Amino acid sequence: MRRLQGAIALALAGILVLAGCSDEPDLPPDVTVSGEPGEAPTITYLTPLSVSSTYRTQIWPGTGARVVDEKPILVNFWIEDATDASLVKESYSTSPVARFLTEADLGRDLYRTIAGQKAGARMLQVSPGTDQGASSDPTVTVVDVLPVRASGVPVPARSDVPKVTLKANGAPKIKATGEDPPTDLVTRPLIRGTGKQVTATDTITVQYTGFSWKTGEAFDSTWSQGVPVSFSLQDVPTWAEGLVDQPAGSQVMLVVPPTYALGATESKALEGQTVVFVIDILATGTPQGADS
């Protein structure tokens, strides 16, 4: 199977680095953010909104793992031009964006807004215009910090599939069973999330590792860099068949016999072999305008 890392979204490049680098303003701007977790925010303020320095505040705290400097993060974002409240860019109608938590990747202001937060947090940033980046106008930005690994309730292990153990960062390992592989596609939840359920036309955001059933050795993994990837399940129908109705936040094992259409089992190295995927489903949704 072709490496899915090529599908990593880069939508934040040149978009979120919109604000100047300055101290907090003396008086907070009159901006109200409403909306439910996982959904695009509604932002209310009088236009034109003008600020002389960057303001940031937490709309609600996160309850997941704390973000780590220089490590991957996953975010949804909504950016408005504060002069007229027009939308500049957003990710809620497409898929979350993976970046690294560095000033070089995010810009100083957004780095300071996200640094130290936990997964699940929603942050507000109001920034003055700048002559650098994509806009010279002030901006209002809402950022949701998402988890970069499955975060649900563990499901009791099954003896008919390889045992999975997790490294400290969440990367999975399996141990070969020594048994004959199944002849049909097998789906086994390992961690049960509580998010939105996957549909066959969704674009999903995942971490995953692919293993050989025979040896237990990994042949492909996002965990080598720790950067989640997003792609349409319509491009990988075997995954769609196995993941439909699984909720976001889950970790799922797929055991895929070579009779199922999948690039990995058509490769020379894995020709005729059964493969095992351990997949952390971080987000799922049908992009606006996509065929239903």
Coordinates of N, CA, C and O in Angstrom, one line a residue, residues 67-243:
V67 N 0.3 19.0 25.1 CA 1.2 19.1 23.9 C 2.6 19.3 24.3 O 2.9 19.8 25.3
V68 N 3.5 18.8 23.4 CA 4.9 18.8 23.7 C 5.7 19.6 22.6 O 5.5 19.4 21.4
D69 N 6.6 20.4 23.1 CA 7.4 21.2 22.2 C 8.1 20.3 21.2 O 8.7 19.2 21.5
E70 N 8.1 20.7 19.9 CA 8.8 20.1 18.8 C 8.2 18.8 18.4 O 8.7 18.1 17.5
K71 N 7.1 18.4 19.0 CA 6.4 17.2 18.6 C 5.1 17.5 17.8 O 4.6 18.7 17.8
P72 N 4.6 16.5 17.1 CA 3.4 16.8 16.3 C 2.2 17.2 17.1 O 2.0 16.8 18.2
I73 N 1.4 18.1 16.5 CA 0.1 18.5 17.1 C -1.0 18.4 16.0 O -0.6 18.3 14.8
L74 N -2.2 18.3 16.4 CA -3.3 18.2 15.5 C -4.3 19.2 15.9 O -4.7 19.3 17.0
V75 N -4.7 20.1 14.9 CA -5.6 21.2 15.3 C -6.7 21.4 14.2 O -6.5 21.0 13.1
N76 N -7.9 21.9 14.7 CA -8.8 22.5 13.8 C -8.8 24.0 14.0 O -8.5 24.5 15.2
F77 N -9.0 24.8 13.0 CA -8.8 26.2 13.1 C -9.9 27.0 12.3 O -10.4 26.5 11.4
W78 N -10.2 28.2 12.8 CA -11.1 29.1 12.1 C -10.5 30.5 12.2 O -10.3 31.0 13.3
I79 N -10.3 31.1 11.1 CA -9.7 32.5 11.1 C -10.6 33.4 10.3 O -11.0 33.2 9.2
E80 N -10.8 34.6 11.0 CA -11.6 35.6 10.4 C -10.8 36.9 10.3 O -9.9 37.2 11.1
D81 N -11.1 37.7 9.2 CA -10.6 39.0 9.1 C -11.4 39.9 10.0 O -12.6 40.1 9.9
A82 N -10.7 40.5 11.0 CA -11.4 41.3 12.1 C -11.9 42.6 11.6 O -12.7 43.2 12.3
T83 N -11.6 43.0 10.4 CA -12.1 44.3 9.9 C -13.6 44.2 9.5 O -14.4 45.1 9.6
D84 N -14.0 43.0 9.0 CA -15.4 42.8 8.5 C -16.0 41.4 8.9 O -17.0 41.1 8.4
A85 N -15.3 40.6 9.7 CA -15.7 39.3 10.1 C -15.8 38.3 9.0 O -16.5 37.3 9.1
S86 N -15.1 38.6 7.9 CA -15.1 37.6 6.8 C -14.2 36.4 7.1 O -13.2 36.6 7.7
L87 N -14.6 35.3 6.6 CA -13.8 34.1 6.8 C -12.5 34.1 5.9 O -12.6 34.3 4.7
V88 N -11.4 33.9 6.5 CA -10.1 33.8 5.8 C -9.8 32.3 5.5 O -9.5 32.0 4.3
K89 N -9.9 31.4 6.5 CA -9.5 30.0 6.3 C -10.1 29.2 7.4 O -10.1 29.7 8.6
E90 N -10.5 28.0 7.2 CA -10.9 27.1 8.3 C -10.7 25.7 7.9 O -10.6 25.3 6.7
S91 N -10.7 24.8 8.9 CA -10.5 23.4 8.6 C -11.6 22.5 9.0 O -11.6 21.3 8.7
Y92 N -12.7 23.0 9.6 CA -13.8 22.2 10.1 C -14.6 21.5 9.0 O -15.1 20.4 9.2
S93 N -14.6 22.1 7.9 CA -15.4 21.5 6.7 C -14.5 20.6 5.9 O -15.0 20.0 4.9
T94 N -13.3 20.4 6.2 CA -12.4 19.5 5.5 C -11.8 18.5 6.4 O -12.4 17.4 6.6
S95 N -10.7 18.7 7.0 CA -10.1 17.8 8.0 C -9.1 18.6 8.8 O -8.6 19.6 8.4
P96 N -8.8 18.0 10.0 CA -7.8 18.7 10.9 C -6.4 18.8 10.2 O -6.1 18.0 9.3
V97 N -5.6 19.6 10.7 CA -4.3 19.8 10.2 C -3.2 19.5 11.2 O -3.2 19.8 12.3
A98 N -2.2 18.7 10.7 CA -1.1 18.3 11.6 C 0.1 19.2 11.3 O 0.4 19.6 10.2
R99 N 0.7 19.7 12.4 CA 1.8 20.6 12.4 C 2.8 20.1 13.5 O 2.5 19.2 14.3
F100 N 4.0 20.8 13.6 CA 4.9 20.6 14.7 C 4.8 21.8 15.7 O 4.6 22.9 15.2
L101 N 4.9 21.5 17.0 CA 4.8 22.6 17.9 C 6.1 23.3 18.1 O 6.9 23.1 19.0
T102 N 6.4 24.2 17.1 CA 7.6 25.0 17.1 C 7.2 26.4 16.5 O 6.2 26.6 15.8
E103 N 8.0 27.4 16.9 CA 7.7 28.7 16.4 C 7.9 28.8 14.9 O 7.2 29.5 14.2
A104 N 8.9 28.0 14.4 CA 9.2 28.0 13.0 C 8.0 27.5 12.2 O 7.7 28.0 11.1
D105 N 7.3 26.5 12.7 CA 6.1 25.9 12.0 C 4.9 26.7 12.2 O 4.0 26.8 11.2
L106 N 4.7 27.4 13.3 CA 3.4 28.0 13.6 C 3.5 29.5 13.7 O 2.4 30.2 13.6
G107 N 4.7 30.1 13.8 CA 4.8 31.5 14.1 C 4.8 31.7 15.6 O 4.2 30.9 16.3
R108 N 5.4 32.8 16.0 CA 5.5 33.0 17.5 C 4.2 33.1 18.2 O 4.0 32.5 19.2
D109 N 3.2 33.9 17.6 CA 2.0 34.1 18.3 C 1.2 32.8 18.5 O 0.7 32.5 19.6
L110 N 1.0 32.1 17.4 CA 0.2 30.9 17.5 C 0.9 29.8 18.4 O 0.3 29.1 19.1
Y111 N 2.2 29.8 18.3 CA 3.0 28.9 19.2 C 2.7 29.2 20.6 O 2.4 28.3 21.4
R112 N 2.7 30.5 21.0 CA 2.5 30.9 22.4 C 1.0 30.6 22.8 O 0.7 30.3 23.9
T113 N 0.1 30.6 21.8 CA -1.3 30.3 22.1 C -1.5 28.8 22.4 O -2.3 28.5 23.3
I114 N -0.8 28.0 21.7 CA -1.0 26.5 21.8 C -0.1 25.9 22.9 O -0.5 24.9 23.6
A115 N 1.1 26.4 23.0 CA 2.0 25.8 24.0 C 1.5 25.6 25.4 O 0.8 26.5 25.9
G116 N 1.7 24.5 26.0 CA 1.2 24.2 27.3 C -0.2 23.7 27.4 O -0.6 23.3 28.5
Q117 N -1.0 23.7 26.3 CA -2.4 23.3 26.4 C -2.5 21.8 26.3 O -1.5 21.1 26.0
K118 N -3.6 21.3 26.7 CA -3.9 19.8 26.6 C -4.9 19.6 25.5 O -5.7 20.5 25.1
A119 N -4.9 18.4 24.9 CA -5.8 18.0 23.9 C -7.2 18.2 24.4 O -7.6 17.8 25.5
G120 N -8.1 18.8 23.5 CA -9.4 19.1 23.9 C -9.6 20.6 24.2 O -10.8 21.0 24.3
A121 N -8.6 21.3 24.3 CA -8.7 22.7 24.6 C -9.1 23.5 23.4 O -8.8 23.2 22.2
R122 N -9.9 24.6 23.6 CA -10.3 25.5 22.6 C -9.7 26.9 23.0 O -9.9 27.4 24.1
M123 N -8.9 27.5 22.1 CA -8.2 28.8 22.3 C -8.7 29.8 21.4 O -9.1 29.6 20.2
L124 N -8.7 31.1 21.9 CA -9.0 32.3 21.1 C -7.8 33.1 21.0 O -7.1 33.4 22.0
Q125 N -7.5 33.6 19.8 CA -6.3 34.5 19.6 C -6.8 35.7 18.7 O -7.4 35.4 17.6
V126 N -6.6 36.9 19.2 CA -6.9 38.1 18.4 C -5.6 38.8 18.1 O -4.9 39.2 19.1
S127 N -5.3 39.0 16.9 CA -4.0 39.5 16.5 C -4.1 40.8 15.7 O -5.0 40.9 14.8
P128 N -3.1 41.7 15.8 CA -3.1 42.9 15.0 C -2.6 42.5 13.6 O -2.1 41.5 13.4
G129 N -2.8 43.5 12.7 CA -2.3 43.3 11.3 C -0.8 43.3 11.3 O -0.1 43.8 12.2
T130 N -0.3 42.7 10.3 CA 1.2 42.6 10.1 C 1.5 42.7 8.6 O 0.7 42.3 7.8
D131 N 2.7 43.2 8.4 CA 3.1 43.3 7.0 C 3.7 42.0 6.5 O 4.1 41.8 5.3
Q132 N 3.8 41.0 7.4 CA 4.4 39.7 7.1 C 3.2 38.7 6.9 O 2.1 38.9 7.4
G133 N 3.5 37.6 6.2 CA 2.5 36.6 6.1 C 1.4 36.9 5.0 O 1.7 37.6 4.1
A134 N 0.2 36.3 5.3 CA -0.8 36.3 4.2 C -1.7 37.5 4.3 O -2.5 37.8 3.4
S135 N -1.7 38.3 5.4 CA -2.6 39.4 5.6 C -2.1 40.5 6.4 O -1.3 40.3 7.3
S136 N -2.4 41.7 6.0 CA -2.0 42.9 6.8 C -3.2 43.4 7.7 O -3.0 44.4 8.4
D137 N -4.3 42.6 7.7 CA -5.5 43.0 8.5 C -5.4 42.3 9.9 O -4.8 41.2 10.0
P138 N -6.0 42.8 10.9 CA -6.2 42.1 12.2 C -7.0 40.8 12.0 O -7.9 40.8 11.1
T139 N -6.7 39.8 12.8 CA -7.4 38.5 12.6 C -8.0 38.0 14.0 O -7.4 38.3 15.0
V140 N -9.1 37.3 13.9 CA -9.6 36.5 15.0 C -9.5 35.1 14.7 O -10.0 34.6 13.7
T141 N -8.8 34.3 15.6 CA -8.6 32.9 15.3 C -9.0 32.1 16.5 O -8.8 32.4 17.6
V142 N -9.8 31.0 16.2 CA -10.1 30.0 17.2 C -9.4 28.7 16.8 O -9.5 28.3 15.6
V143 N -8.8 28.1 17.7 CA -8.0 26.8 17.5 C -8.5 25.8 18.5 O -8.5 26.0 19.7
D144 N -8.8 24.6 18.0 CA -9.1 23.4 18.8 C -7.9 22.5 18.7 O -7.5 22.1 17.7
V145 N -7.4 22.1 19.9 CA -6.3 21.2 20.0 C -6.8 19.8 20.1 O -7.6 19.5 21.1
L146 N -6.5 18.9 19.2 CA -7.0 17.6 19.1 C -6.0 16.5 19.6 O -4.8 16.8 19.5
P147 N -6.4 15.4 20.0 CA -5.5 14.3 20.4 C -4.7 13.7 19.2 O -5.3 13.7 18.1
V148 N -3.5 13.3 19.4 CA -2.7 12.6 18.4 C -2.6 11.1 18.6 O -1.9 10.5 17.9
R149 N -3.5 10.6 19.5 CA -3.6 9.1 19.6 C -4.9 8.8 20.2 O -5.7 9.7 20.6
A150 N -5.4 7.5 20.1 CA -6.7 7.1 20.5 C -6.8 7.4 22.0 O -5.9 7.3 22.8
S151 N -8.0 7.8 22.4 CA -8.2 8.3 23.8 C -9.5 7.8 24.4 O -10.1 8.4 25.2
G152 N -10.0 6.6 24.0 CA -11.2 6.0 24.6 C -11.0 5.0 25.7 O -10.0 5.0 26.4
V153 N -11.9 4.0 25.8 CA -11.9 3.0 26.8 C -11.3 1.7 26.2 O -11.8 1.3 25.2
P154 N -10.3 1.1 26.9 CA -9.8 -0.2 26.3 C -10.9 -1.3 26.3 O -11.7 -1.4 27.1
V155 N -10.8 -2.1 25.2 CA -11.7 -3.2 25.0 C -10.9 -4.5 25.3 O -9.7 -4.6 25.0
P156 N -11.5 -5.4 26.0 CA -10.9 -6.7 26.3 C -10.2 -7.3 25.1 O -10.8 -7.4 24.0
A157 N -9.0 -7.8 25.3 CA -8.3 -8.5 24.2 C -9.0 -9.7 23.7 O -9.6 -10.4 24.5
R158 N -8.8 -10.0 22.4 CA -9.3 -11.3 21.8 C -8.2 -12.2 21.5 O -7.1 -11.7 21.0
S159 N -8.3 -13.5 21.6 CA -7.3 -14.4 21.3 C -7.1 -14.8 19.9 O -6.2 -15.4 19.5
D160 N -8.1 -14.3 19.0 CA -8.1 -14.7 17.6 C -7.3 -13.7 16.8 O -7.2 -13.9 15.5
V161 N -6.7 -12.7 17.4 CA -5.9 -11.7 16.6 C -4.6 -11.5 17.4 O -4.5 -11.8 18.6
P162 N -3.6 -10.9 16.8 CA -2.3 -10.7 17.5 C -2.5 -9.7 18.7 O -3.3 -8.8 18.6
K163 N -1.7 -10.0 19.7 CA -1.7 -9.1 20.9 C -1.0 -7.8 20.6 O 0.0 -7.8 19.9
V164 N -1.6 -6.7 21.0 CA -1.0 -5.3 20.7 C -0.5 -4.8 22.0 O -1.2 -4.8 23.1
T165 N 0.7 -4.2 22.0 CA 1.3 -3.5 23.1 C 1.6 -2.1 22.5 O 1.9 -1.9 21.4
L166 N 1.6 -1.1 23.4 CA 1.8 0.3 23.0 C 3.1 0.9 23.6 O 3.3 0.7 24.8
K167 N 3.9 1.6 22.8 CA 5.0 2.3 23.4 C 4.5 3.5 24.1 O 3.3 3.9 24.1
A168 N 5.4 4.2 24.8 CA 5.0 5.4 25.6 C 4.3 6.4 24.8 O 3.4 7.1 25.3
N169 N 4.7 6.6 23.5 CA 4.1 7.6 22.6 C 2.8 7.2 22.0 O 2.2 7.9 21.2
G170 N 2.4 5.9 22.2 CA 1.2 5.4 21.6 C 1.4 4.5 20.4 O 0.4 3.9 19.9
A171 N 2.6 4.4 19.9 CA 2.9 3.6 18.8 C 2.7 2.1 19.1 O 3.2 1.6 20.1
P172 N 2.0 1.3 18.3 CA 1.7 -0.1 18.6 C 2.8 -1.0 18.1 O 3.5 -0.7 17.2
K173 N 2.8 -2.2 18.8 CA 3.6 -3.3 18.3 C 2.7 -4.5 18.4 O 1.8 -4.6 19.3
I174 N 2.9 -5.5 17.6 CA 2.2 -6.8 17.7 C 3.1 -8.0 17.8 O 4.3 -7.9 17.4
K175 N 2.6 -9.1 18.3 CA 3.3 -10.3 18.4 C 2.6 -11.3 17.5 O 1.4 -11.5 17.7
A176 N 3.3 -11.9 16.6 CA 2.7 -12.9 15.7 C 2.1 -14.1 16.5 O 2.7 -14.5 17.5
T177 N 1.0 -14.5 16.1 CA 0.3 -15.6 16.8 C 0.9 -17.0 16.5 O 0.7 -17.9 17.3
G178 N 1.5 -17.2 15.3 CA 1.9 -18.5 14.8 C 0.7 -19.3 14.3 O 0.9 -20.4 13.8
E179 N -0.5 -18.7 14.3 CA -1.6 -19.4 13.8 C -1.9 -19.0 12.3 O -1.4 -18.0 11.8
D180 N -2.7 -19.8 11.7 CA -3.1 -19.5 10.3 C -3.9 -18.2 10.3 O -4.8 -18.1 11.2
P181 N -3.8 -17.4 9.3 CA -4.6 -16.1 9.3 C -6.0 -16.4 8.9 O -6.3 -17.4 8.2
P182 N -6.9 -15.5 9.2 CA -8.3 -15.6 8.8 C -8.4 -15.4 7.2 O -7.5 -14.8 6.6
T183 N -9.5 -15.9 6.7 CA -9.7 -15.8 5.2 C -10.6 -14.6 4.9 O -10.7 -14.3 3.7
D184 N -11.2 -14.0 5.9 CA -12.1 -12.9 5.7 C -11.5 -11.7 6.4 O -10.8 -11.8 7.4
L185 N -12.0 -10.5 6.0 CA -11.6 -9.3 6.7 C -12.1 -9.3 8.2 O -13.2 -9.6 8.4
V186 N -11.2 -9.0 9.1 CA -11.6 -9.0 10.5 C -11.4 -7.6 11.1 O -10.3 -7.0 10.9
T187 N -12.4 -7.1 11.8 CA -12.3 -5.8 12.5 C -12.4 -6.1 14.0 O -13.3 -6.7 14.4
R188 N -11.4 -5.6 14.8 CA -11.4 -5.8 16.2 C -11.1 -4.4 16.9 O -10.0 -3.9 16.8
P189 N -12.1 -3.8 17.6 CA -11.9 -2.6 18.3 C -10.9 -2.9 19.5 O -11.1 -4.0 20.2
L190 N -9.9 -2.1 19.7 CA -9.0 -2.2 20.8 C -9.2 -1.2 21.9 O -9.0 -1.4 23.1
I191 N -9.6 0.0 21.4 CA -10.0 1.1 22.3 C -11.2 1.7 21.7 O -11.3 2.0 20.5
R192 N -12.2 1.9 22.6 CA -13.5 2.4 22.1 C -13.6 3.9 22.4 O -13.6 4.3 23.5
G193 N -13.7 4.7 21.3 CA -13.8 6.2 21.5 C -15.3 6.6 21.6 O -16.2 5.7 21.6
T194 N -15.5 7.9 21.8 CA -16.8 8.4 22.0 C -17.2 9.5 20.9 O -18.2 10.2 21.1
G195 N -16.4 9.6 19.9 CA -16.6 10.6 18.9 C -17.6 10.2 17.8 O -18.3 9.2 17.9
K196 N -17.6 11.0 16.8 CA -18.5 10.8 15.6 C -18.1 9.5 14.9 O -17.0 9.1 14.8
Q197 N -19.2 8.8 14.5 CA -18.9 7.5 13.8 C -18.5 7.7 12.3 O -19.0 8.6 11.6
V198 N -17.6 6.8 11.9 CA -17.1 6.8 10.5 C -18.2 6.4 9.6 O -18.9 5.4 9.8
T199 N -18.3 7.1 8.4 CA -19.1 6.6 7.3 C -18.2 6.3 6.1 O -17.0 6.8 6.1
A200 N -18.7 5.6 5.1 CA -17.9 5.1 4.0 C -17.3 6.2 3.1 O -16.3 6.1 2.4
T201 N -18.0 7.4 3.2 CA -17.5 8.5 2.3 C -16.7 9.6 3.1 O -16.3 10.6 2.6
D202 N -16.4 9.2 4.4 CA -15.6 10.2 5.2 C -14.2 10.4 4.8 O -13.6 9.5 4.2
T203 N -13.6 11.5 5.1 CA -12.2 11.7 5.2 C -11.8 11.5 6.7 O -12.4 12.1 7.6
I204 N -10.9 10.6 6.9 CA -10.5 10.3 8.3 C -9.1 10.8 8.5 O -8.3 10.9 7.6
T205 N -8.8 11.1 9.8 CA -7.5 11.5 10.2 C -7.0 10.4 11.2 O -7.8 10.2 12.2
V206 N -5.9 9.8 11.0 CA -5.5 8.7 11.7 C -4.0 8.7 12.0 O -3.2 9.4 11.4
Q207 N -3.6 7.9 13.0 CA -2.3 7.3 13.1 C -2.4 5.8 12.8 O -3.4 5.2 13.2
Y208 N -1.4 5.2 12.2 CA -1.6 3.8 11.9 C -0.2 3.1 11.8 O 0.8 3.8 11.5
T209 N -0.2 1.8 12.0 CA 1.0 1.0 11.6 C 0.5 -0.3 10.9 O -0.5 -0.9 11.4
G210 N 1.1 -0.7 9.9 CA 0.8 -1.9 9.2 C 1.9 -3.0 9.5 O 3.1 -2.7 9.5
F211 N 1.4 -4.2 9.8 CA 2.3 -5.3 10.1 C 2.0 -6.5 9.2 O 0.9 -6.7 8.7
S212 N 3.0 -7.4 9.1 CA 2.9 -8.7 8.5 C 2.3 -9.6 9.6 O 2.8 -9.7 10.7
W213 N 1.2 -10.3 9.2 CA 0.6 -11.3 10.1 C 1.6 -12.4 10.4 O 1.8 -12.8 11.6
K214 N 2.4 -12.8 9.4 CA 3.3 -13.9 9.6 C 4.4 -13.6 10.6 O 4.8 -14.5 11.4
T215 N 5.0 -12.4 10.4 CA 6.2 -12.1 11.2 C 6.0 -11.1 12.4 O 6.8 -11.1 13.3
G216 N 4.9 -10.4 12.3 CA 4.7 -9.3 13.2 C 5.5 -8.1 13.0 O 5.4 -7.1 13.8
E217 N 6.3 -8.0 11.9 CA 7.1 -6.9 11.6 C 6.3 -5.8 11.0 O 5.5 -6.1 10.1
A218 N 6.7 -4.5 11.3 CA 6.0 -3.4 10.7 C 6.6 -3.1 9.3 O 7.8 -3.2 9.1
F219 N 5.7 -2.7 8.4 CA 6.1 -2.4 7.0 C 5.8 -0.9 6.7 O 6.3 -0.4 5.7
D220 N 4.9 -0.3 7.5 CA 4.5 1.1 7.2 C 4.0 1.7 8.5 O 3.2 1.0 9.2
S221 N 4.3 3.0 8.8 CA 3.7 3.5 10.0 C 3.8 5.1 10.0 O 4.8 5.6 9.5
T222 N 2.8 5.7 10.5 CA 2.9 7.2 10.7 C 3.6 7.5 11.9 O 4.1 8.6 12.1
W223 N 3.8 6.5 12.8 CA 4.4 6.8 14.1 C 5.9 7.0 14.0 O 6.5 7.4 15.0
S224 N 6.5 6.7 12.8 CA 7.9 7.0 12.7 C 8.2 8.5 12.9 O 9.3 8.8 13.4
Q225 N 7.3 9.3 12.5 CA 7.4 10.7 12.7 C 6.3 11.2 13.7 O 6.4 12.3 14.3
G226 N 5.3 10.4 13.9 CA 4.2 10.8 14.9 C 3.2 11.7 14.3 O 2.5 12.3 15.1
V227 N 3.2 11.9 13.0 CA 2.4 12.9 12.4 C 1.1 12.2 11.8 O 1.2 11.4 10.9
P228 N -0.1 12.6 12.3 CA -1.3 12.0 11.8 C -1.5 12.4 10.3 O -0.9 13.4 9.8
V229 N -2.2 11.5 9.6 CA -2.5 11.8 8.2 C -4.0 11.7 7.9 O -4.8 11.1 8.7
S230 N -4.5 12.4 6.9 CA -5.9 12.5 6.5 C -6.0 12.0 5.1 O -5.2 12.4 4.2
F231 N -7.1 11.2 4.8 CA -7.3 10.8 3.5 C -8.8 10.3 3.4 O -9.4 10.0 4.4
S232 N -9.3 10.2 2.2 CA -10.6 9.8 1.9 C -10.7 8.3 1.9 O -9.9 7.6 1.3
L233 N -11.7 7.7 2.7 CA -11.9 6.3 2.7 C -12.3 5.8 1.3 O -12.2 4.6 1.1
Q234 N -12.9 6.6 0.5 CA -13.2 6.2 -0.9 C -12.0 5.8 -1.7 O -12.1 5.0 -2.6
D235 N -10.8 6.2 -1.2 CA -9.6 5.8 -1.9 C -9.1 4.5 -1.4 O -8.2 3.9 -2.0
V236 N -9.6 4.0 -0.2 CA -9.1 2.8 0.4 C -10.4 2.0 0.8 O -10.7 1.9 2.0
P237 N -11.1 1.4 -0.1 CA -12.4 0.8 0.2 C -12.3 -0.4 1.2 O -13.2 -0.6 2.0
T238 N -11.2 -1.1 1.3 CA -11.0 -2.1 2.3 C -11.0 -1.5 3.7 O -11.7 -2.1 4.6
W239 N -10.4 -0.4 3.9 CA -10.4 0.3 5.2 C -11.8 0.8 5.5 O -12.3 0.7 6.6
A240 N -12.5 1.3 4.4 CA -13.9 1.7 4.6 C -14.8 0.6 5.1 O -15.6 0.8 6.0
E241 N -14.6 -0.6 4.5 CA -15.4 -1.7 4.9 C -15.2 -2.1 6.4 O -16.1 -2.4 7.1
G242 N -14.0 -1.9 6.8 CA -13.7 -2.3 8.2 C -13.9 -1.3 9.2 O -14.2 -1.6 10.4
L243 N -13.9 0.0 8.8 CA -13.9 1.1 9.8 C -15.3 1.8 9.9 O -15.5 2.5 10.9

